[in-house]
Amino acid sequence: MSGTADHGGRSALADRLARVRAGVRDALRAAERVDEPALIVVTKFQPASLVRELADLGVTDVGESRHQEARVKSAELDDRDLTWHFVGQLQSKKARQARSYARVVHSVDRVSLVDALAGDRATDDEPVDVFVQVDLEGSPERGGVPEAEVERMAELVLARPSLRLLGVMAVAPRGEEPRAAFARLRAASDAVRALAPSAVSISAGMSDDYRDALLEGATHLRIGTAITGSRPPAL
Ligand SMILES: *Cc1c(COP(=O)(O)O)cnc(C)c1O
């Protein structure tokens, strides 16, 4: 069924979701992959009502990048069985609060954040799943550790029993072909797997580059506007 030719009363949101899912299947075929990557729909700046619609359409994983907004929205939707992913930069002093709604934090890139997320006590809560964010651009203001420091950050995470290292995460750099950058992320992933054989995940791929990310092994896609439509302006 073609996502574009369907006028059976399906919403624009459902159409865009179907189109992205078809695009993902296409890229997986091109990559000769048979696994099923996780689709995290990034809903930052979008109202809770849109997240609810996504849940009605079968979306199970949503991503947010601002703590205050994520806290409010996840509380508003706590009647839904959604997994909340924190994908933006996180202040250490907000980390404990973020733990209360986010099951996965994709943006671990500082010792202070590792400490804050891990908490003081050893393992009183469910472990938090984390990715080490890699800076593929050399622009620290966008978050991430330099490629040369990924293993050191991974080791710090591995030393904390209350954190579970899933793998590495990155945003495609500006001014570089995404596929080439994601190949470097894959190399960082290989280095991390040598330290922690279970940390096999790669969080990469947004609306404009998820095909390239899938061709380089992405296991967790973070897709916003291609599914949600354009974002309302930030408050
Ligand atoms: C906003 C955002 C996304 C989604 O971006 P789109 O271009 O809307 O798909 C993914 N990852 C992070 C870290 C983001 O901040």
PDB file of C-alpha atoms and ligand atoms in Angstrom:
ATOM      1  CA  MET A   1       0.000   0.000   0.000  1.00  0.00           C
ATOM      2  CA  SER A   2       1.353   3.385  -0.886  1.00  0.00           C
ATOM      3  CA  GLY A   3       1.397   5.901   1.922  1.00  0.00           C
ATOM      4  CA  THR A   4       0.708   8.810  -0.407  1.00  0.00           C
ATOM      5  CA  ALA A   5      -2.299   7.393  -2.262  1.00  0.00           C
ATOM      6  CA  ASP A   6      -4.321   6.554   0.798  1.00  0.00           C
ATOM      7  CA  HIS A   7      -7.304   8.819   1.317  1.00  0.00           C
ATOM      8  CA  GLY A   8      -9.379   6.475   3.413  1.00  0.00           C
ATOM      9  CA  GLY A   9      -9.873   9.053   6.120  1.00  0.00           C
ATOM     10  CA  ARG A  10      -6.429   8.504   7.499  1.00  0.00           C
ATOM     11  CA  SER A  11      -4.916  11.522   9.225  1.00  0.00           C
ATOM     12  CA  ALA A  12      -1.938  13.422   7.877  1.00  0.00           C
ATOM     13  CA  LEU A  13      -0.027  12.205  10.911  1.00  0.00           C
ATOM     14  CA  ALA A  14      -0.844   8.590  10.121  1.00  0.00           C
ATOM     15  CA  ASP A  15       0.209   9.175   6.513  1.00  0.00           C
ATOM     16  CA  ARG A  16       3.566  10.617   7.481  1.00  0.00           C
ATOM     17  CA  LEU A  17       4.177   7.831   9.979  1.00  0.00           C
ATOM     18  CA  ALA A  18       3.377   5.234   7.320  1.00  0.00           C
ATOM     19  CA  ARG A  19       5.670   6.968   4.850  1.00  0.00           C
ATOM     20  CA  VAL A  20       8.578   6.971   7.300  1.00  0.00           C
ATOM     21  CA  ARG A  21       7.969   3.336   8.206  1.00  0.00           C
ATOM     22  CA  ALA A  22       8.055   2.463   4.491  1.00  0.00           C
ATOM     23  CA  GLY A  23      11.262   4.465   4.090  1.00  0.00           C
ATOM     24  CA  VAL A  24      12.808   2.571   6.968  1.00  0.00           C
ATOM     25  CA  ARG A  25      11.840  -0.787   5.453  1.00  0.00           C
ATOM     26  CA  ASP A  26      13.352   0.345   2.162  1.00  0.00           C
ATOM     27  CA  ALA A  27      16.643   1.334   3.756  1.00  0.00           C
ATOM     28  CA  LEU A  28      16.796  -1.937   5.703  1.00  0.00           C
ATOM     29  CA  ARG A  29      16.354  -3.850   2.473  1.00  0.00           C
ATOM     30  CA  ALA A  30      19.134  -1.807   0.849  1.00  0.00           C
ATOM     31  CA  ALA A  31      21.359  -2.527   3.831  1.00  0.00           C
ATOM     32  CA  GLU A  32      20.443  -6.236   3.697  1.00  0.00           C
ATOM     33  CA  ARG A  33      19.365  -6.070   7.311  1.00  0.00           C
ATOM     34  CA  VAL A  34      16.714  -8.290   8.857  1.00  0.00           C
ATOM     35  CA  ASP A  35      16.646  -6.720  12.306  1.00  0.00           C
ATOM     36  CA  GLU A  36      14.059  -4.177  13.371  1.00  0.00           C
ATOM     37  CA  PRO A  37      15.415  -0.830  14.582  1.00  0.00           C
ATOM     38  CA  ALA A  38      13.574   1.077  17.302  1.00  0.00           C
ATOM     39  CA  LEU A  39      11.624   4.073  16.068  1.00  0.00           C
ATOM     40  CA  ILE A  40      11.609   6.923  18.561  1.00  0.00           C
ATOM     41  CA  VAL A  41       9.304   9.732  17.488  1.00  0.00           C
ATOM     42  CA  VAL A  42      10.789  13.025  18.669  1.00  0.00           C
ATOM     43  CA  THR A  43       7.916  15.179  19.908  1.00  0.00           C
ATOM     44  CA  LYS A  44       9.733  18.214  21.318  1.00  0.00           C
ATOM     45  CA  PHE A  45       7.646  21.415  21.097  1.00  0.00           C
ATOM     46  CA  GLN A  46       4.600  19.349  20.133  1.00  0.00           C
ATOM     47  CA  PRO A  47       1.516  19.253  22.366  1.00  0.00           C
ATOM     48  CA  ALA A  48       0.635  16.235  24.483  1.00  0.00           C
ATOM     49  CA  SER A  49      -2.428  15.731  22.271  1.00  0.00           C
ATOM     50  CA  LEU A  50      -0.143  14.904  19.350  1.00  0.00           C
ATOM     51  CA  VAL A  51       1.779  12.393  21.448  1.00  0.00           C
ATOM     52  CA  ARG A  52      -1.560  10.821  22.346  1.00  0.00           C
ATOM     53  CA  GLU A  53      -2.466  10.533  18.669  1.00  0.00           C
ATOM     54  CA  LEU A  54       0.885   8.882  18.020  1.00  0.00           C
ATOM     55  CA  ALA A  55       0.209   6.378  20.803  1.00  0.00           C
ATOM     56  CA  ASP A  56      -3.167   5.641  19.193  1.00  0.00           C
ATOM     57  CA  LEU A  57      -1.286   4.899  15.961  1.00  0.00           C
ATOM     58  CA  GLY A  58       0.879   2.325  17.688  1.00  0.00           C
ATOM     59  CA  VAL A  59       3.937   4.424  18.528  1.00  0.00           C
ATOM     60  CA  THR A  60       5.559   3.115  21.712  1.00  0.00           C
ATOM     61  CA  ASP A  61       8.672   5.283  22.022  1.00  0.00           C
ATOM     62  CA  VAL A  62       8.838   9.063  22.125  1.00  0.00           C
ATOM     63  CA  GLY A  63      11.780  11.433  22.484  1.00  0.00           C
ATOM     64  CA  GLU A  64      12.062  14.826  24.143  1.00  0.00           C
ATOM     65  CA  SER A  65      14.934  17.254  24.435  1.00  0.00           C
ATOM     66  CA  ARG A  66      13.872  19.723  27.129  1.00  0.00           C
ATOM     67  CA  HIS A  67      13.497  18.560  30.704  1.00  0.00           C
ATOM     68  CA  GLN A  68      10.664  20.824  31.865  1.00  0.00           C
ATOM     69  CA  GLU A  69       8.561  20.116  28.808  1.00  0.00           C
ATOM     70  CA  ALA A  70       9.235  16.390  28.964  1.00  0.00           C
ATOM     71  CA  ARG A  71       8.277  16.203  32.613  1.00  0.00           C
ATOM     72  CA  VAL A  72       4.927  17.902  32.075  1.00  0.00           C
ATOM     73  CA  LYS A  73       4.058  15.956  28.941  1.00  0.00           C
ATOM     74  CA  SER A  74       4.998  12.565  30.306  1.00  0.00           C
ATOM     75  CA  ALA A  75       2.874  13.242  33.403  1.00  0.00           C
ATOM     76  CA  GLU A  76      -0.061  14.225  31.219  1.00  0.00           C
ATOM     77  CA  LEU A  77       0.251  10.936  29.354  1.00  0.00           C
ATOM     78  CA  ASP A  78       0.955   8.590  32.211  1.00  0.00           C
ATOM     79  CA  ASP A  79      -2.208   6.639  31.362  1.00  0.00           C
ATOM     80  CA  ARG A  80      -0.341   5.490  28.229  1.00  0.00           C
ATOM     81  CA  ASP A  81       2.290   2.816  28.095  1.00  0.00           C
ATOM     82  CA  LEU A  82       4.950   4.961  26.431  1.00  0.00           C
ATOM     83  CA  THR A  83       8.694   4.755  26.803  1.00  0.00           C
ATOM     84  CA  TRP A  84      10.188   8.238  27.133  1.00  0.00           C
ATOM     85  CA  HIS A  85      13.648   8.913  25.752  1.00  0.00           C
ATOM     86  CA  PHE A  86      15.619  11.996  26.674  1.00  0.00           C
ATOM     87  CA  VAL A  87      17.631  13.008  23.597  1.00  0.00           C
ATOM     88  CA  GLY A  88      18.745  16.578  24.330  1.00  0.00           C
ATOM     89  CA  GLN A  89      21.397  18.152  26.460  1.00  0.00           C
ATOM     90  CA  LEU A  90      20.730  17.532  30.124  1.00  0.00           C
ATOM     91  CA  GLN A  91      22.001  19.587  33.043  1.00  0.00           C
ATOM     92  CA  SER A  92      23.459  17.439  35.779  1.00  0.00           C
ATOM     93  CA  LYS A  93      21.252  19.093  38.364  1.00  0.00           C
ATOM     94  CA  LYS A  94      18.158  17.993  36.423  1.00  0.00           C
ATOM     95  CA  ALA A  95      19.369  14.444  35.926  1.00  0.00           C
ATOM     96  CA  ARG A  96      17.712  12.924  38.972  1.00  0.00           C
ATOM     97  CA  GLN A  97      14.354  14.398  37.985  1.00  0.00           C
ATOM     98  CA  ALA A  98      14.780  13.197  34.412  1.00  0.00           C
ATOM     99  CA  ARG A  99      15.253   9.696  35.764  1.00  0.00           C
ATOM    100  CA  SER A 100      11.706   9.763  37.048  1.00  0.00           C
ATOM    101  CA  TYR A 101      10.158   9.735  33.574  1.00  0.00           C
ATOM    102  CA  ALA A 102      12.927   8.880  31.093  1.00  0.00           C
ATOM    103  CA  ARG A 103      13.767   5.244  30.772  1.00  0.00           C
ATOM    104  CA  VAL A 104      16.557   6.021  28.292  1.00  0.00           C
ATOM    105  CA  VAL A 105      18.989   8.961  28.191  1.00  0.00           C
ATOM    106  CA  HIS A 106      20.713   9.311  24.806  1.00  0.00           C
ATOM    107  CA  SER A 107      22.972  12.238  25.613  1.00  0.00           C
ATOM    108  CA  VAL A 108      25.504  11.220  28.251  1.00  0.00           C
ATOM    109  CA  ASP A 109      28.638  13.218  27.609  1.00  0.00           C
ATOM    110  CA  ARG A 110      30.051  14.421  30.942  1.00  0.00           C
ATOM    111  CA  VAL A 111      31.414  12.893  34.110  1.00  0.00           C
ATOM    112  CA  SER A 112      29.085  15.061  36.193  1.00  0.00           C
ATOM    113  CA  LEU A 113      26.093  13.750  34.261  1.00  0.00           C
ATOM    114  CA  VAL A 114      27.194  10.142  34.735  1.00  0.00           C
ATOM    115  CA  ASP A 115      27.480  10.795  38.467  1.00  0.00           C
ATOM    116  CA  ALA A 116      24.135  12.550  38.693  1.00  0.00           C
ATOM    117  CA  LEU A 117      22.267   9.906  36.704  1.00  0.00           C
ATOM    118  CA  ALA A 118      23.873   7.095  38.647  1.00  0.00           C
ATOM    119  CA  GLY A 119      22.796   8.621  41.937  1.00  0.00           C
ATOM    120  CA  ASP A 120      24.428   8.112  45.310  1.00  0.00           C
ATOM    121  CA  ARG A 121      23.122   4.722  46.196  1.00  0.00           C
ATOM    122  CA  ALA A 122      24.163   1.658  44.279  1.00  0.00           C
ATOM    123  CA  THR A 123      21.013   0.187  42.742  1.00  0.00           C
ATOM    124  CA  ASP A 124      17.828   1.232  44.459  1.00  0.00           C
ATOM    125  CA  ASP A 125      15.931   1.911  41.222  1.00  0.00           C
ATOM    126  CA  GLU A 126      15.666   0.225  37.874  1.00  0.00           C
ATOM    127  CA  PRO A 127      18.878   0.940  35.978  1.00  0.00           C
ATOM    128  CA  VAL A 128      18.653   3.777  33.477  1.00  0.00           C
ATOM    129  CA  ASP A 129      19.565   2.876  29.921  1.00  0.00           C
ATOM    130  CA  VAL A 130      22.100   5.313  28.494  1.00  0.00           C
ATOM    131  CA  PHE A 131      23.961   6.100  25.323  1.00  0.00           C
ATOM    132  CA  VAL A 132      27.272   7.933  25.227  1.00  0.00           C
ATOM    133  CA  GLN A 133      26.811  10.858  22.859  1.00  0.00           C
ATOM    134  CA  VAL A 134      29.631  11.330  20.369  1.00  0.00           C
ATOM    135  CA  ASP A 135      30.507  14.744  18.946  1.00  0.00           C
ATOM    136  CA  LEU A 136      31.141  14.052  15.233  1.00  0.00           C
ATOM    137  CA  GLU A 137      31.540  17.715  14.402  1.00  0.00           C
ATOM    138  CA  GLY A 138      33.941  19.230  16.882  1.00  0.00           C
ATOM    139  CA  SER A 139      31.234  21.562  18.221  1.00  0.00           C
ATOM    140  CA  PRO A 140      30.959  20.930  21.949  1.00  0.00           C
ATOM    141  CA  GLU A 141      27.972  23.277  22.269  1.00  0.00           C
ATOM    142  CA  ARG A 142      25.842  20.659  20.513  1.00  0.00           C
ATOM    143  CA  GLY A 143      26.784  18.025  23.068  1.00  0.00           C
ATOM    144  CA  GLY A 144      28.833  14.867  22.846  1.00  0.00           C
ATOM    145  CA  VAL A 145      32.314  13.719  23.730  1.00  0.00           C
ATOM    146  CA  PRO A 146      35.130  13.888  21.173  1.00  0.00           C
ATOM    147  CA  GLU A 147      35.591  10.613  19.323  1.00  0.00           C
ATOM    148  CA  ALA A 148      38.883  10.024  21.116  1.00  0.00           C
ATOM    149  CA  GLU A 149      37.153  10.091  24.509  1.00  0.00           C
ATOM    150  CA  VAL A 150      34.246   7.766  23.823  1.00  0.00           C
ATOM    151  CA  GLU A 151      35.845   4.701  25.389  1.00  0.00           C
ATOM    152  CA  ARG A 152      36.798   6.576  28.538  1.00  0.00           C
ATOM    153  CA  MET A 153      33.208   7.828  28.966  1.00  0.00           C
ATOM    154  CA  ALA A 154      31.884   4.316  28.280  1.00  0.00           C
ATOM    155  CA  GLU A 155      34.122   2.934  31.015  1.00  0.00           C
ATOM    156  CA  LEU A 156      32.777   5.502  33.491  1.00  0.00           C
ATOM    157  CA  VAL A 157      29.234   4.395  32.672  1.00  0.00           C
ATOM    158  CA  LEU A 158      30.156   0.721  32.917  1.00  0.00           C
ATOM    159  CA  ALA A 159      31.531   1.305  36.412  1.00  0.00           C
ATOM    160  CA  ARG A 160      28.071   2.359  37.650  1.00  0.00           C
ATOM    161  CA  PRO A 161      25.674  -0.522  38.393  1.00  0.00           C
ATOM    162  CA  SER A 162      22.661   1.788  38.262  1.00  0.00           C
ATOM    163  CA  LEU A 163      23.366   2.634  34.605  1.00  0.00           C
ATOM    164  CA  ARG A 164      23.109   0.261  31.680  1.00  0.00           C
ATOM    165  CA  LEU A 165      25.184   1.190  28.646  1.00  0.00           C
ATOM    166  CA  LEU A 166      23.264   0.585  25.424  1.00  0.00           C
ATOM    167  CA  GLY A 167      25.805   2.062  23.015  1.00  0.00           C
ATOM    168  CA  VAL A 168      26.634   5.301  21.230  1.00  0.00           C
ATOM    169  CA  MET A 169      24.544   8.194  19.924  1.00  0.00           C
ATOM    170  CA  ALA A 170      25.223  11.074  17.548  1.00  0.00           C
ATOM    171  CA  VAL A 171      23.668  13.840  15.506  1.00  0.00           C
ATOM    172  CA  ALA A 172      24.925  14.196  11.929  1.00  0.00           C
ATOM    173  CA  PRO A 173      27.388  17.085  11.672  1.00  0.00           C
ATOM    174  CA  ARG A 174      26.728  20.131   9.553  1.00  0.00           C
ATOM    175  CA  GLY A 175      28.885  20.403   6.480  1.00  0.00           C
ATOM    176  CA  GLU A 176      29.714  16.735   6.099  1.00  0.00           C
ATOM    177  CA  GLU A 177      28.041  13.981   4.144  1.00  0.00           C
ATOM    178  CA  PRO A 178      26.001  12.118   6.843  1.00  0.00           C
ATOM    179  CA  ARG A 179      26.944   8.655   5.646  1.00  0.00           C
ATOM    180  CA  ALA A 180      30.661   9.331   6.150  1.00  0.00           C
ATOM    181  CA  ALA A 181      30.034  10.748   9.615  1.00  0.00           C
ATOM    182  CA  PHE A 182      27.844   7.789  10.588  1.00  0.00           C
ATOM    183  CA  ALA A 183      30.623   5.453   9.456  1.00  0.00           C
ATOM    184  CA  ARG A 184      32.798   7.115  12.094  1.00  0.00           C
ATOM    185  CA  LEU A 185      30.047   6.600  14.648  1.00  0.00           C
ATOM    186  CA  ARG A 186      30.018   2.929  13.708  1.00  0.00           C
ATOM    187  CA  ALA A 187      33.770   2.773  14.384  1.00  0.00           C
ATOM    188  CA  ALA A 188      33.166   4.342  17.806  1.00  0.00           C
ATOM    189  CA  SER A 189      30.478   1.711  18.382  1.00  0.00           C
ATOM    190  CA  ASP A 190      32.954  -1.052  17.534  1.00  0.00           C
ATOM    191  CA  ALA A 191      35.394   0.349  20.093  1.00  0.00           C
ATOM    192  CA  VAL A 192      32.696   0.444  22.769  1.00  0.00           C
ATOM    193  CA  ARG A 193      31.593  -3.115  21.969  1.00  0.00           C
ATOM    194  CA  ALA A 194      35.146  -4.274  22.539  1.00  0.00           C
ATOM    195  CA  LEU A 195      34.766  -2.967  26.122  1.00  0.00           C
ATOM    196  CA  ALA A 196      31.148  -4.017  26.644  1.00  0.00           C
ATOM    197  CA  PRO A 197      29.906  -6.739  24.290  1.00  0.00           C
ATOM    198  CA  SER A 198      26.265  -6.016  25.132  1.00  0.00           C
ATOM    199  CA  ALA A 199      26.490  -2.289  24.264  1.00  0.00           C
ATOM    200  CA  VAL A 200      25.601  -2.891  20.633  1.00  0.00           C
ATOM    201  CA  SER A 201      23.134  -0.092  19.998  1.00  0.00           C
ATOM    202  CA  ILE A 202      23.627   2.943  17.776  1.00  0.00           C
ATOM    203  CA  SER A 203      21.233   5.884  18.180  1.00  0.00           C
ATOM    204  CA  ALA A 204      21.390   7.856  14.944  1.00  0.00           C
ATOM    205  CA  GLY A 205      19.169   8.977  12.116  1.00  0.00           C
ATOM    206  CA  MET A 206      16.773  11.926  12.045  1.00  0.00           C
ATOM    207  CA  SER A 207      14.193  13.059   9.488  1.00  0.00           C
ATOM    208  CA  ASP A 208      16.711  13.962   6.792  1.00  0.00           C
ATOM    209  CA  ASP A 209      19.358  11.315   7.274  1.00  0.00           C
ATOM    210  CA  TYR A 210      17.806   8.134   8.665  1.00  0.00           C
ATOM    211  CA  ARG A 211      18.533   6.196   5.483  1.00  0.00           C
ATOM    212  CA  ASP A 212      22.265   6.912   5.785  1.00  0.00           C
ATOM    213  CA  ALA A 213      22.154   6.045   9.475  1.00  0.00           C
ATOM    214  CA  LEU A 214      20.470   2.705   8.759  1.00  0.00           C
ATOM    215  CA  LEU A 215      23.077   1.920   6.123  1.00  0.00           C
ATOM    216  CA  GLU A 216      25.708   2.430   8.841  1.00  0.00           C
ATOM    217  CA  GLY A 217      24.020   0.226  11.398  1.00  0.00           C
ATOM    218  CA  ALA A 218      21.724   2.536  13.384  1.00  0.00           C
ATOM    219  CA  THR A 219      19.515   0.578  15.784  1.00  0.00           C
ATOM    220  CA  HIS A 220      17.582   3.507  17.323  1.00  0.00           C
ATOM    221  CA  LEU A 221      16.122   6.144  14.993  1.00  0.00           C
ATOM    222  CA  ARG A 222      15.152   9.532  16.442  1.00  0.00           C
ATOM    223  CA  ILE A 223      12.724  11.010  13.931  1.00  0.00           C
ATOM    224  CA  GLY A 224      10.745  14.194  14.498  1.00  0.00           C
ATOM    225  CA  THR A 225       9.360  16.452  11.787  1.00  0.00           C
ATOM    226  CA  ALA A 226       9.121  13.815   9.036  1.00  0.00           C
ATOM    227  CA  ILE A 227       6.424  12.257  11.219  1.00  0.00           C
ATOM    228  CA  THR A 228       5.028  15.104  13.325  1.00  0.00           C
ATOM    229  CA  GLY A 229       5.099  17.802  10.685  1.00  0.00           C
ATOM    230  CA  SER A 230       6.863  21.065  11.395  1.00  0.00           C
ATOM    231  CA  ARG A 231       7.423  22.075  14.985  1.00  0.00           C
ATOM    232  CA  PRO A 232       5.612  25.011  16.571  1.00  0.00           C
ATOM    233  CA  PRO A 233       8.096  27.739  17.481  1.00  0.00           C
ATOM    234  CA  ALA A 234       9.933  27.294  20.783  1.00  0.00           C
ATOM    235  CA  LEU A 235       8.393  29.147  23.703  1.00  0.00           C
TER     236      LEU A 235
HETATM  237  C1  LIG B   1      15.047  17.320  17.346  1.00  0.00           C
HETATM  238  C2  LIG B   1      15.934  16.148  17.431  1.00  0.00           C
HETATM  239  C3  LIG B   1      15.739  15.003  16.624  1.00  0.00           C
HETATM  240  C4  LIG B   1      14.671  14.926  15.539  1.00  0.00           C
HETATM  241  O1  LIG B   1      14.970  15.825  14.508  1.00  0.00           O
HETATM  242  P1  LIG B   1      14.077  15.897  13.161  1.00  0.00           P
HETATM  243  O2  LIG B   1      14.953  16.600  12.195  1.00  0.00           O
HETATM  244  O3  LIG B   1      12.861  16.654  13.510  1.00  0.00           O
HETATM  245  O4  LIG B   1      13.794  14.504  12.748  1.00  0.00           O
HETATM  246  C5  LIG B   1      16.580  13.928  16.809  1.00  0.00           C
HETATM  247  N1  LIG B   1      17.572  13.956  17.723  1.00  0.00           N
HETATM  248  C6  LIG B   1      17.795  15.015  18.513  1.00  0.00           C
HETATM  249  C7  LIG B   1      18.908  14.967  19.490  1.00  0.00           C
HETATM  250  C8  LIG B   1      16.998  16.144  18.396  1.00  0.00           C
HETATM  251  O5  LIG B   1      17.237  17.203  19.176  1.00  0.00           O
END
